Short mmCIF file of C-alpha atoms in Angstrom, two decimals:
data_model
loop_
_atom_site.label_atom_id
_atom_site.label_comp_id
_atom_site.label_asym_id
_atom_site.label_seq_id
_atom_site.Cartn_x
_atom_site.Cartn_y
_atom_site.Cartn_z
CA MET S 1 97.55 131.18 265.49
CA MET S 2 97.52 127.74 263.89
CA PRO S 3 96.04 127.47 260.38
CA GLN S 4 92.44 126.39 260.12
CA HIS S 5 92.05 122.67 259.39
CA ARG S 6 95.61 122.03 258.34
CA ARG S 7 95.93 118.93 256.19
CA PRO S 8 98.97 117.22 257.71
CA SER S 9 102.05 116.11 255.85
CA PHE S 10 103.60 112.74 256.48
CA THR S 11 107.30 111.97 256.63
CA ARG S 12 108.80 108.79 255.24
CA HIS S 13 110.67 106.74 257.84
CA SER S 14 113.18 104.20 256.55
CA SER S 15 112.18 100.58 257.08
CA GLN S 16 115.15 98.96 255.38
CA ASP S 17 116.61 97.60 258.61
CA MET S 18 113.26 96.20 259.66
CA ARG S 19 112.75 94.42 256.37
CA ALA S 20 116.27 93.05 256.30
CA ALA S 21 115.81 91.63 259.79
CA SER S 22 113.05 89.36 258.55
CA ALA S 23 114.80 86.14 257.58
CA PRO S 24 113.38 84.04 254.73
CA GLY S 25 110.88 81.41 255.82
CA GLY S 26 108.15 81.41 258.44
CA VAL S 27 105.00 83.41 258.87
CA GLU S 28 106.85 86.65 259.68
CA HIS S 29 108.60 86.59 256.32
CA ALA S 30 105.37 85.69 254.50
CA VAL S 31 103.55 88.61 256.07
CA ARG S 32 106.43 90.98 255.32
CA VAL S 33 106.34 89.88 251.68
CA ASP S 34 102.57 90.47 251.54
CA LEU S 35 102.90 93.93 253.07
CA ASP S 36 105.70 94.86 250.68
CA GLY S 37 103.46 93.73 247.83
CA LEU S 38 100.69 96.06 249.00
CA ILE S 39 103.17 98.95 249.21
CA THR S 40 104.63 98.26 245.74
CA GLN S 41 101.17 98.55 244.13
CA MET S 42 100.83 102.20 245.15
CA PRO S 43 102.11 105.03 242.96
CA GLY S 44 104.99 107.06 244.40
CA GLY S 45 104.30 110.13 246.50
CA PRO S 46 103.34 111.23 250.03
CA GLU S 47 100.43 108.79 250.28
CA LYS S 48 102.69 105.87 249.48
CA ASP S 49 105.22 107.07 252.06
CA LYS S 50 102.45 107.31 254.65
CA PHE S 51 101.08 103.87 253.80
CA SER S 52 104.55 102.30 253.85
CA LYS S 53 105.20 103.70 257.34
CA GLU S 54 101.86 102.34 258.53
CA MET S 55 102.67 98.88 257.20
CA ASP S 56 106.04 99.00 259.00
CA ASP S 57 104.28 99.93 262.24
CA PHE S 58 101.74 97.15 261.71
CA TYR S 59 104.52 94.65 261.06
CA ARG S 60 106.21 95.59 264.32
CA LEU S 61 102.91 95.11 266.16
CA PHE S 62 102.31 91.80 264.37
CA THR S 63 105.73 90.37 265.24
CA ARG S 64 105.13 91.38 268.86
CA TYR S 65 101.85 89.47 268.76
CA LEU S 66 103.56 86.31 267.46
CA HIS S 67 106.29 86.57 270.09
CA GLU S 68 103.89 87.17 272.95
CA LYS S 69 101.65 84.36 271.76
CA LYS S 70 104.58 81.96 272.20
CA HIS S 71 106.47 83.39 275.13
CA SER S 72 104.41 85.80 277.22
CA LYS S 73 103.11 84.76 280.60
CA PRO S 74 99.55 85.49 281.64
CA LEU S 75 98.89 88.19 284.19
CA ASP S 76 99.82 86.96 287.67
CA TRP S 77 96.71 87.83 289.63
CA GLU S 78 98.54 87.46 292.92
CA LYS S 79 100.69 90.46 291.98
CA VAL S 80 97.70 92.69 291.21
CA ARG S 81 97.29 95.31 293.92
CA GLY S 82 95.27 98.45 294.25
CA PRO S 83 97.20 101.60 293.31
CA LYS S 84 99.51 103.11 295.93
CA PRO S 85 98.13 106.28 297.61
CA GLU S 86 100.61 108.48 295.73
CA ASP S 87 99.51 106.98 292.41
CA VAL S 88 95.97 108.39 292.66
CA ILE S 89 95.38 111.79 294.22
CA ALA S 90 92.05 113.41 295.02
CA TYR S 91 90.78 116.21 292.80
CA LYS S 92 89.47 118.05 295.88
CA ASP S 93 93.07 118.43 297.08
CA LEU S 94 94.07 120.45 294.00
CA ASP S 95 94.19 124.24 294.12
CA GLN S 96 91.09 125.34 292.24
CA LYS S 97 91.78 127.81 289.44
CA GLY S 98 89.83 129.78 286.88
CA ALA S 99 90.69 130.04 283.19
CA LYS S 100 92.09 133.58 283.62
CA ASP S 101 94.36 132.36 286.43
CA VAL S 102 96.13 129.90 284.13
CA SER S 103 96.11 131.88 280.88
CA PRO S 104 99.90 131.52 280.32
CA LEU S 105 99.57 127.74 280.77
CA LEU S 106 96.57 127.56 278.44
CA ASN S 107 98.78 129.04 275.71
CA LYS S 108 100.92 125.92 276.11
CA LEU S 109 97.97 123.51 275.82
CA ALA S 110 96.28 121.74 272.89
CA VAL S 111 93.01 119.78 273.09
CA LEU S 112 92.80 116.50 271.18
CA LYS S 113 89.54 114.63 270.65
CA LEU S 114 89.47 110.97 269.61
CA ASN S 115 87.18 111.16 266.59
CA GLY S 116 87.61 107.82 264.89
CA GLY S 117 84.24 106.23 265.69
CA LEU S 118 81.09 105.98 263.62
CA GLY S 119 77.55 106.39 264.91
CA THR S 120 76.47 102.98 263.63
CA THR S 121 75.73 101.49 267.06
CA MET S 122 73.11 104.22 267.51
CA GLY S 123 71.73 103.72 264.01
CA CYS S 124 73.39 106.81 262.52
CA VAL S 125 75.48 107.29 259.39
CA GLY S 126 78.84 109.07 259.49
CA PRO S 127 81.07 110.18 262.39
CA LYS S 128 79.61 109.82 265.86
CA SER S 129 80.74 113.38 266.56
CA ALA S 130 78.10 114.58 264.06
CA ILE S 131 75.16 113.17 266.06
CA GLU S 132 72.90 115.87 267.52
CA VAL S 133 72.95 115.52 271.30
CA ARG S 134 71.47 118.72 272.71
CA ASP S 135 69.29 121.51 271.28
CA GLY S 136 70.16 120.54 267.70
CA GLN S 137 73.89 120.69 268.40
CA THR S 138 76.39 117.90 267.79
CA PHE S 139 79.29 116.63 269.91
CA LEU S 140 81.62 118.64 267.69
CA ASP S 141 79.50 121.80 267.93
CA LEU S 142 79.64 121.65 271.74
CA THR S 143 83.40 120.99 271.74
CA VAL S 144 84.06 124.01 269.52
CA GLN S 145 81.84 126.18 271.71
CA GLN S 146 83.73 125.09 274.84
CA ILE S 147 87.16 125.91 273.44
CA GLU S 148 86.01 129.12 271.77
CA TYR S 149 84.61 130.32 275.11
CA LEU S 150 87.80 129.25 276.91
CA ASN S 151 89.92 131.25 274.46
CA HIS S 152 87.61 134.25 274.82
CA VAL S 153 87.68 134.27 278.64
CA SER S 154 91.39 133.54 279.05
CA GLY S 155 92.79 135.39 276.04
CA ALA S 156 94.71 132.22 275.17
CA ASP S 157 94.95 130.33 271.89
CA VAL S 158 94.05 126.71 272.64
CA PRO S 159 93.79 124.73 269.37
CA LEU S 160 91.44 121.80 268.78
CA ILE S 161 92.91 118.68 267.20
CA LEU S 162 90.82 115.80 265.88
CA MET S 163 92.28 112.34 265.45
CA ASN S 164 90.12 110.84 262.72
CA SER S 165 90.07 107.36 261.26
CA PHE S 166 89.70 106.48 257.59
CA ASN S 167 86.03 105.94 258.48
CA THR S 168 85.46 109.51 259.65
CA ASP S 169 88.04 111.70 257.89
CA GLY S 170 86.10 112.51 254.73
CA ASP S 171 82.92 113.64 256.48
CA THR S 172 84.81 115.43 259.26
CA SER S 173 86.86 117.42 256.72
CA LYS S 174 83.61 118.81 255.33
CA ILE S 175 81.99 119.41 258.73
CA VAL S 176 84.85 121.48 260.20
CA GLN S 177 84.54 124.03 257.40
CA LYS S 178 81.53 125.53 259.21
CA TYR S 179 83.78 126.59 262.10
CA ILE S 180 86.08 128.67 259.89
CA ASN S 181 84.97 131.96 261.49
CA HIS S 182 85.09 130.71 265.07
CA ASN S 183 87.79 131.69 267.55
CA VAL S 184 89.40 128.27 267.56
CA SER S 185 92.08 126.75 265.35
CA ILE S 186 91.19 123.25 264.15
CA CYS S 187 93.66 120.67 262.87
CA THR S 188 93.07 117.05 261.93
CA PHE S 189 95.19 113.99 261.35
CA ASN S 190 94.38 110.37 260.68
CA GLN S 191 95.18 107.40 262.82
CA SER S 192 96.66 104.38 261.06
CA ARG S 193 94.92 101.95 258.73
CA TYR S 194 95.96 98.36 259.45
CA PRO S 195 95.07 95.15 257.59
CA ARG S 196 92.98 92.49 259.23
CA PHE S 197 94.69 89.11 259.04
CA LYS S 198 93.31 85.59 258.88
CA THR S 199 93.18 83.63 262.11
CA ASP S 200 94.32 80.37 260.50
CA SER S 201 97.17 81.55 258.24
CA ASN S 202 98.06 84.89 259.91
CA LEU S 203 98.22 86.45 256.41
CA PRO S 204 96.60 89.81 255.60
CA LEU S 205 93.11 89.62 254.15
CA ALA S 206 93.68 92.55 251.77
CA GLN S 207 95.18 91.85 248.34
CA THR S 208 95.52 95.53 247.40
CA SER S 209 96.05 98.77 249.28
CA GLU S 210 92.56 99.89 248.25
CA ASN S 211 90.37 100.69 251.24
CA LYS S 212 87.70 98.03 250.68
CA PRO S 213 85.12 97.50 253.46
CA GLY S 214 85.91 94.73 255.91
CA LEU S 215 89.61 94.37 255.01
CA TRP S 216 91.10 97.21 257.06
CA TYR S 217 90.60 98.65 260.53
CA PRO S 218 91.72 101.56 262.73
CA PRO S 219 93.89 99.96 265.45
CA GLY S 220 92.39 101.53 268.58
CA HIS S 221 93.19 104.87 270.19
CA GLY S 222 96.56 103.60 271.46
CA ASP S 223 97.72 104.36 267.93
CA LEU S 224 97.52 108.06 268.83
CA TYR S 225 101.17 108.40 269.79
CA GLU S 226 102.76 107.14 266.56
CA SER S 227 100.12 108.65 264.27
CA PHE S 228 100.43 112.01 266.03
CA ALA S 229 104.21 111.93 265.54
CA ASN S 230 104.04 110.63 261.96
CA SER S 231 101.64 113.41 260.93
CA GLY S 232 104.19 116.12 261.69
CA LEU S 233 101.63 117.84 263.92
CA LEU S 234 103.39 116.83 267.15
CA ASP S 235 106.61 118.55 266.04
CA GLN S 236 104.66 121.60 264.86
CA LEU S 237 102.95 122.03 268.24
CA ILE S 238 106.25 121.72 270.11
CA GLU S 239 107.84 124.32 267.80
CA GLU S 240 104.93 126.67 268.56
CA GLY S 241 105.61 126.40 272.29
CA LYS S 242 102.89 123.94 273.23
CA GLU S 243 103.83 121.65 276.13
CA TRP S 244 100.77 119.54 276.92
CA VAL S 245 97.84 117.89 275.19
CA PHE S 246 94.50 117.11 276.82
CA VAL S 247 93.12 113.94 275.22
CA SER S 248 89.55 112.64 275.55
CA ASN S 249 86.80 110.79 273.70
CA VAL S 250 84.74 113.10 271.53
CA ASP S 251 81.53 111.60 272.95
CA ASN S 252 82.42 112.44 276.57
CA LEU S 253 80.51 115.65 277.17
CA GLY S 254 82.12 116.06 280.61
CA ALA S 255 85.68 116.20 279.26
CA THR S 256 86.33 119.94 279.36
CA VAL S 257 89.63 121.76 279.97
CA ASP S 258 90.13 121.93 283.74
CA PRO S 259 92.42 124.77 284.92
CA ALA S 260 93.18 123.03 288.24
CA ILE S 261 94.50 119.90 286.54
CA LEU S 262 96.51 121.96 284.06
CA GLN S 263 98.12 123.86 286.95
CA HIS S 264 98.84 120.53 288.64
CA MET S 265 100.63 119.28 285.51
CA ALA S 266 102.82 122.38 285.49
CA ASP S 267 103.54 122.28 289.24
CA THR S 268 104.42 118.57 289.45
CA GLY S 269 106.22 118.09 286.13
CA ALA S 270 104.25 114.87 285.60
CA GLU S 271 104.41 113.64 282.01
CA PHE S 272 101.07 111.83 282.15
CA VAL S 273 97.93 112.24 284.24
CA MET S 274 94.88 110.00 283.90
CA GLU S 275 91.52 111.16 285.19
CA VAL S 276 89.77 108.35 287.05
CA THR S 277 86.47 108.41 288.91
CA ASP S 278 84.61 106.22 291.36
CA LYS S 279 83.07 103.05 289.97
CA THR S 280 79.37 102.29 290.12
CA LYS S 281 77.65 99.08 289.16
CA SER S 282 77.26 100.40 285.61
CA ASP S 283 81.06 100.79 285.28
CA ILE S 284 82.18 97.30 286.31
CA LYS S 285 83.86 96.60 282.96
CA GLY S 286 85.88 99.83 282.91
CA GLY S 287 89.67 99.69 283.01
CA THR S 288 91.26 100.49 286.37
CA LEU S 289 94.63 101.60 287.70
CA ILE S 290 96.60 98.97 289.60
CA ASP S 291 100.01 98.46 291.14
CA TYR S 292 101.83 95.58 289.40
CA ASP S 293 105.37 94.77 290.44
CA GLY S 294 105.65 98.23 291.95
CA GLN S 295 104.59 100.01 288.76
CA VAL S 296 101.36 101.86 288.07
CA ARG S 297 99.48 100.23 285.19
CA LEU S 298 96.11 100.31 283.48
CA LEU S 299 94.28 96.98 283.74
CA GLU S 300 91.55 96.30 281.18
CA ILE S 301 88.98 93.55 281.57
CA ALA S 302 90.33 91.83 278.43
CA GLN S 303 93.64 91.27 280.27
CA VAL S 304 92.04 89.65 283.31
CA PRO S 305 92.26 85.82 283.57
CA LYS S 306 88.78 84.31 283.19
CA ALA S 307 88.88 82.89 286.69
CA HIS S 308 89.23 86.40 288.13
CA VAL S 309 86.78 88.41 285.98
CA ASP S 310 84.16 88.48 288.74
CA ASP S 311 86.84 89.71 291.14
CA PHE S 312 87.74 92.48 288.68
CA LYS S 313 84.09 93.58 288.53
CA ARG S 314 83.76 94.00 292.29
CA VAL S 315 83.32 97.67 293.04
CA LYS S 316 84.65 97.25 296.58
CA LYS S 317 88.02 95.92 295.38
CA PHE S 318 88.59 98.07 292.30
CA LYS S 319 86.98 101.35 293.26
CA ILE S 320 87.97 103.56 290.32
CA PHE S 321 87.97 103.37 286.53
CA ASN S 322 89.64 105.21 283.66
CA THR S 323 87.58 108.02 282.10
CA ASN S 324 90.05 108.24 279.18
CA ASN S 325 90.59 111.92 279.97
CA LEU S 326 94.38 112.16 279.72
CA TRP S 327 96.86 115.02 280.17
CA ILE S 328 100.18 114.27 278.45
CA SER S 329 103.51 116.00 277.86
CA LEU S 330 104.14 116.55 274.14
CA LYS S 331 107.92 116.31 274.49
CA ALA S 332 107.55 113.02 276.38
CA ILE S 333 105.43 111.60 273.55
CA LYS S 334 108.13 112.58 271.06
CA ARG S 335 110.87 111.00 273.19
CA LEU S 336 109.04 107.71 273.70
CA VAL S 337 107.96 107.33 270.06
CA ALA S 338 111.53 107.96 268.91
CA SER S 339 112.81 105.26 271.29
CA GLN S 340 110.64 102.60 269.56
CA LYS S 341 110.18 101.03 273.00
CA PHE S 342 106.66 102.35 273.31
CA ASP S 343 105.06 98.90 273.52
CA LEU S 344 101.45 99.13 274.70
CA ASP S 345 99.57 96.08 275.94
CA LEU S 346 98.09 94.25 272.95
CA ILE S 347 94.34 93.79 272.63
CA VAL S 348 93.68 90.80 270.35
CA ASN S 349 90.25 91.36 268.84
CA HIS S 350 88.71 88.33 267.10
CA LYS S 351 86.20 89.16 264.36
CA THR S 352 84.29 87.38 261.61
CA THR S 353 83.84 88.92 258.16
CA ASP S 354 80.54 88.92 256.27
CA ASP S 355 81.62 85.80 254.35
CA GLY S 356 82.43 83.94 257.58
CA THR S 357 86.23 84.30 257.54
CA ALA S 358 87.75 84.40 261.03
CA VAL S 359 90.12 87.37 261.32
CA ILE S 360 92.15 89.17 263.96
CA GLN S 361 92.58 92.87 264.68
CA LEU S 362 95.50 93.97 266.85
CA GLU S 363 94.61 97.03 268.87
CA THR S 364 96.02 99.11 271.73
CA ALA S 365 94.55 101.55 274.27
CA VAL S 366 95.89 105.08 274.74
CA GLY S 367 95.74 104.87 278.54
CA ALA S 368 97.97 101.79 278.65
CA ALA S 369 100.93 104.08 277.99
CA ILE S 370 100.80 105.30 281.60
CA LYS S 371 103.56 102.83 282.57
CA HIS S 372 106.03 104.49 280.16
CA PHE S 373 105.82 108.10 281.37
CA ASP S 374 107.78 109.68 284.20
CA GLY S 375 105.75 110.81 287.20
CA ALA S 376 102.55 109.30 285.75
CA HIS S 377 99.58 109.09 288.12
CA GLY S 378 95.82 109.34 288.35
CA ILE S 379 93.52 112.05 289.68
CA ASN S 380 90.19 110.94 291.13
CA VAL S 381 87.83 113.49 289.58
CA PRO S 382 84.11 114.16 290.13
CA ARG S 383 81.70 112.01 288.15
CA SER S 384 80.63 115.13 286.25
CA ARG S 385 83.84 114.86 284.18
CA PHE S 386 82.63 111.55 282.77
CA LEU S 387 79.46 112.08 280.74
CA PRO S 388 79.69 109.76 277.72
CA VAL S 389 76.91 109.22 275.22
CA LYS S 390 77.26 105.60 274.11
CA SER S 391 73.57 104.79 273.71
CA THR S 392 70.14 106.38 273.48
CA SER S 393 69.77 105.78 277.24
CA ASP S 394 72.67 108.23 277.68
CA LEU S 395 71.12 110.55 275.09
CA PHE S 396 67.89 110.53 277.13
CA LEU S 397 69.80 111.94 280.11
CA VAL S 398 71.77 114.71 278.35
CA THR S 399 68.72 116.02 276.45
CA SER S 400 66.61 116.27 279.61
CA ASP S 401 66.18 118.98 282.24
CA LEU S 402 68.71 117.10 284.37
CA TYR S 403 71.43 119.18 282.68
CA LEU S 404 71.82 122.84 281.83
CA LEU S 405 73.83 123.88 278.75
CA GLU S 406 76.12 126.89 279.01
CA ASN S 407 78.91 127.80 276.58
CA GLY S 408 78.98 124.27 275.19
CA GLU S 409 79.30 122.69 278.64
CA LEU S 410 76.66 120.55 280.34
CA ARG S 411 76.33 120.83 284.11
CA LEU S 412 73.96 119.10 286.49
CA ASN S 413 70.84 121.12 287.19
CA PRO S 414 71.17 122.59 290.72
CA LYS S 415 67.44 121.94 291.21
CA ARG S 416 68.11 118.19 291.35
CA THR S 417 67.94 117.04 294.95
CA PHE S 418 70.48 114.27 294.56
CA LYS S 419 73.83 114.77 292.84
CA THR S 420 73.78 111.28 291.36
CA VAL S 421 72.52 110.54 287.84
CA PRO S 422 69.45 108.29 287.37
CA VAL S 423 69.83 104.78 286.01
CA VAL S 424 68.11 104.62 282.61
CA LYS S 425 67.57 101.45 280.59
CA LEU S 426 65.74 101.85 277.30
CA GLY S 427 64.88 98.69 275.35
CA ASP S 428 65.56 97.67 271.75
CA HIS S 429 62.67 99.75 270.39
CA PHE S 430 64.71 102.83 271.38
CA LYS S 431 68.13 101.61 270.26
CA LYS S 432 68.47 103.72 267.11
CA VAL S 433 68.42 107.49 267.38
CA ALA S 434 65.63 107.88 264.79
CA ASP S 435 63.41 105.40 266.65
CA TYR S 436 64.24 107.02 269.97
CA LEU S 437 63.30 110.50 268.69
CA SER S 438 60.03 109.23 267.23
CA ARG S 439 58.95 107.91 270.65
CA PHE S 440 59.33 111.19 272.59
CA LYS S 441 57.32 114.25 271.56
CA THR S 442 59.38 116.25 274.06
CA PRO S 443 62.03 115.14 276.57
CA PRO S 444 60.38 114.11 279.87
CA GLN S 445 61.10 116.06 283.06
CA ILE S 446 63.30 113.86 285.25
CA LEU S 447 64.70 116.04 288.04
CA GLU S 448 63.34 113.63 290.67
CA LEU S 449 63.93 110.39 288.74
CA ASP S 450 65.99 107.58 290.29
CA HIS S 451 65.49 104.68 287.89
CA LEU S 452 63.73 104.20 284.55
CA THR S 453 63.28 100.97 282.61
CA VAL S 454 61.30 100.94 279.37
CA THR S 455 60.84 97.84 277.21
CA GLY S 456 58.61 97.13 274.23
CA ASP S 457 56.53 99.40 272.01
CA VAL S 458 56.18 102.51 274.20
CA SER S 459 55.68 106.16 273.23
CA PHE S 460 55.73 109.32 275.33
CA SER S 461 53.61 112.39 274.64
CA SER S 462 54.64 115.90 275.67
CA ASP S 463 55.10 117.32 279.18
CA VAL S 464 55.60 113.93 280.88
CA THR S 465 57.20 113.90 284.35
CA LEU S 466 59.00 110.83 285.70
CA GLU S 467 59.86 110.55 289.40
CA GLY S 468 61.31 107.88 291.68
CA THR S 469 61.41 104.42 290.10
CA VAL S 470 59.39 104.00 286.91
CA ILE S 471 59.10 100.74 284.99
CA ILE S 472 57.11 100.58 281.75
CA VAL S 473 56.70 97.24 279.99
CA ALA S 474 54.71 96.73 276.79
CA ASN S 475 54.44 93.01 276.19
CA HIS S 476 54.88 91.49 272.75
CA GLY S 477 52.16 92.77 270.42
CA ALA S 478 51.04 95.43 272.89
CA HIS S 479 51.57 99.20 272.75
CA ILE S 480 51.68 101.79 275.50
CA ASP S 481 51.15 105.54 275.02
CA ILE S 482 52.08 107.70 278.00
CA PRO S 483 49.59 110.59 277.75
CA ARG S 484 50.38 114.28 277.66
CA GLY S 485 50.97 115.85 281.08
CA SER S 486 51.34 112.50 282.87
CA ILE S 487 53.19 112.37 286.19
CA LEU S 488 54.54 108.90 286.97
CA ASN S 489 55.93 108.57 290.50
CA ASP S 490 57.17 105.12 291.61
CA LYS S 491 54.92 103.46 289.05
CA VAL S 492 54.92 100.18 287.13
CA VAL S 493 52.99 100.41 283.85
CA SER S 494 52.27 97.31 281.77
CA GLY S 495 49.70 96.00 279.34
CA ASP S 496 48.25 97.86 276.34
CA LEU S 497 47.37 101.55 276.48
CA ARG S 498 46.62 103.73 273.45
CA LEU S 499 45.61 107.38 273.77
CA LEU S 500 45.07 110.10 271.18
CA ASP S 501 46.08 113.68 271.97
CA HIS S 502 43.48 116.33 271.04
#
C-alpha cells in the first residue's frame, strides 16, 4: 500500500554540461545568465535543486523554440493523411472484461489525473477539481469513489495520483486530507513552473524566483513526463511493480478505468494507447490522429496552416478526436525521459500581461508523445468515455436526470430514447457557476431534450420539463421566468415574462 498523500522528493540533475554549451553572446546566453541569476537567489536545499532542474528543462525548451523559429518547416498539408486502419482499432472489437477478471493487471496500474487547472473560467476560486458537479460532490470526490469501488470489487490496490500545478497544489493538499480513511492511496506531485518571457527581447519577465502572479506559468500537460520522473514517483511506482498509468483530465467524468483496455495493453505490449472518439460538430477543434510520413501523430488545430483550418474542422475528413484518456507504460516513460530525445511539438502561446507587456508561454501536450512510443495506437471508444465539464452548459447536463450516478460513475439514463447527448447552449448570464445555480431552483427534466438555447435574463422554477428543441430568448432589459411545472416541447419563448410562485 502506498502512503497517503506522499509529498514527493526531488532529485538534483546536473546541468553543468548544458550551461557550458551556451557560448557567450546572443539571446541564448542572455537567457541562461538570467535563469542562473534566479537560481542563485534561492537558499540551498531540495527546493533550490527542484527549481534549478526546472530552469534547465525550460532552457532546453527555449533553445528548441529559437531553433525551430529559424529552421523548422511548416506542416506539409499534402503529407497529412487519415490514420492507417491498424493505428486506430474499434473498442467493440476488444474482449470485454470485468474488474474481477483483470485483478492481477489492476495491481500493476496507477491512475493519474491532470489537476493543474483552476475553476476561474466558471467563476470559481481554487482548483477546478473542487467544483461541485453532482449531488454536492466534486470532481475529486467522484474520482475517489470510482477508484475506491474498483479496489473493493477487484481486491486490487490501484493508487490515485494527482499532477498539480503551483496554482492548485496548496488547496489540493488540504482537500485530499478528507480521503485519509478511504480505500485508495493518494499521491501528488507538481508539474513544472516556467517563466514567461518577453516577446520582443526573449528575456524572462521574472526578476526573482518568487512566485508572483503573471510572471510564471505551468507549461501544459505535456510536462507530465519529465515532472513525473523528476518527482521520484515514477521510480517508486516501478519499484512497487506498477507497469501502466491511466492518464486523464480531472474534469472528464467519463474517464474511468476500463478493464477491456487494460487487458488490451497487456496482450499487445503497446507502450501507449490513446482513446479517441467520433467527432461531432461541437468537437471540430479537437486534436486528431493522423498519418504523417508513415508515422502516427497527434495533430492539434494550432499546428494547422491557416489556409487549411476549415479542412481540419470538417467532420467527414477527420472523423475522430483525442479524448486525452491515455494508457502509458511506466518503463517506457522512464526510458524516453532518460534519453532526453523526448521532444514534444511546441505550442507557442502568446499572452499579454495586465500592464500590456506581450509575453510568450511555451507549452506541450501530453498526447503529442504518441509518436515516441513503440506500438502506439488509438482505440475508438464510445462517446460515454468523454464527458468533460468545461462550462455551465456541460454542468447542466451532468446534474440532470440524463445521467445516473453509481459508485462515482455517471452513466446515461436508460430511459432516454436516444443515446446521443442534447446540445445545450447557455448564454453569458449563466457563465459563472454561482449565477447558473441561482437561475435553476431544481435541475430541469431533459430525458427527451434534443437542443436547448437560453440567452438573456432567464430563470427556471422547479419541476420544469424540456423536450425536443427549446429556445428561450430574453431581450435586453427583459426577464423571463419559466414557471413551476412547465413542460416546454419544441417551443420558442421570447419577450418578458415574470411569475411569482405561491
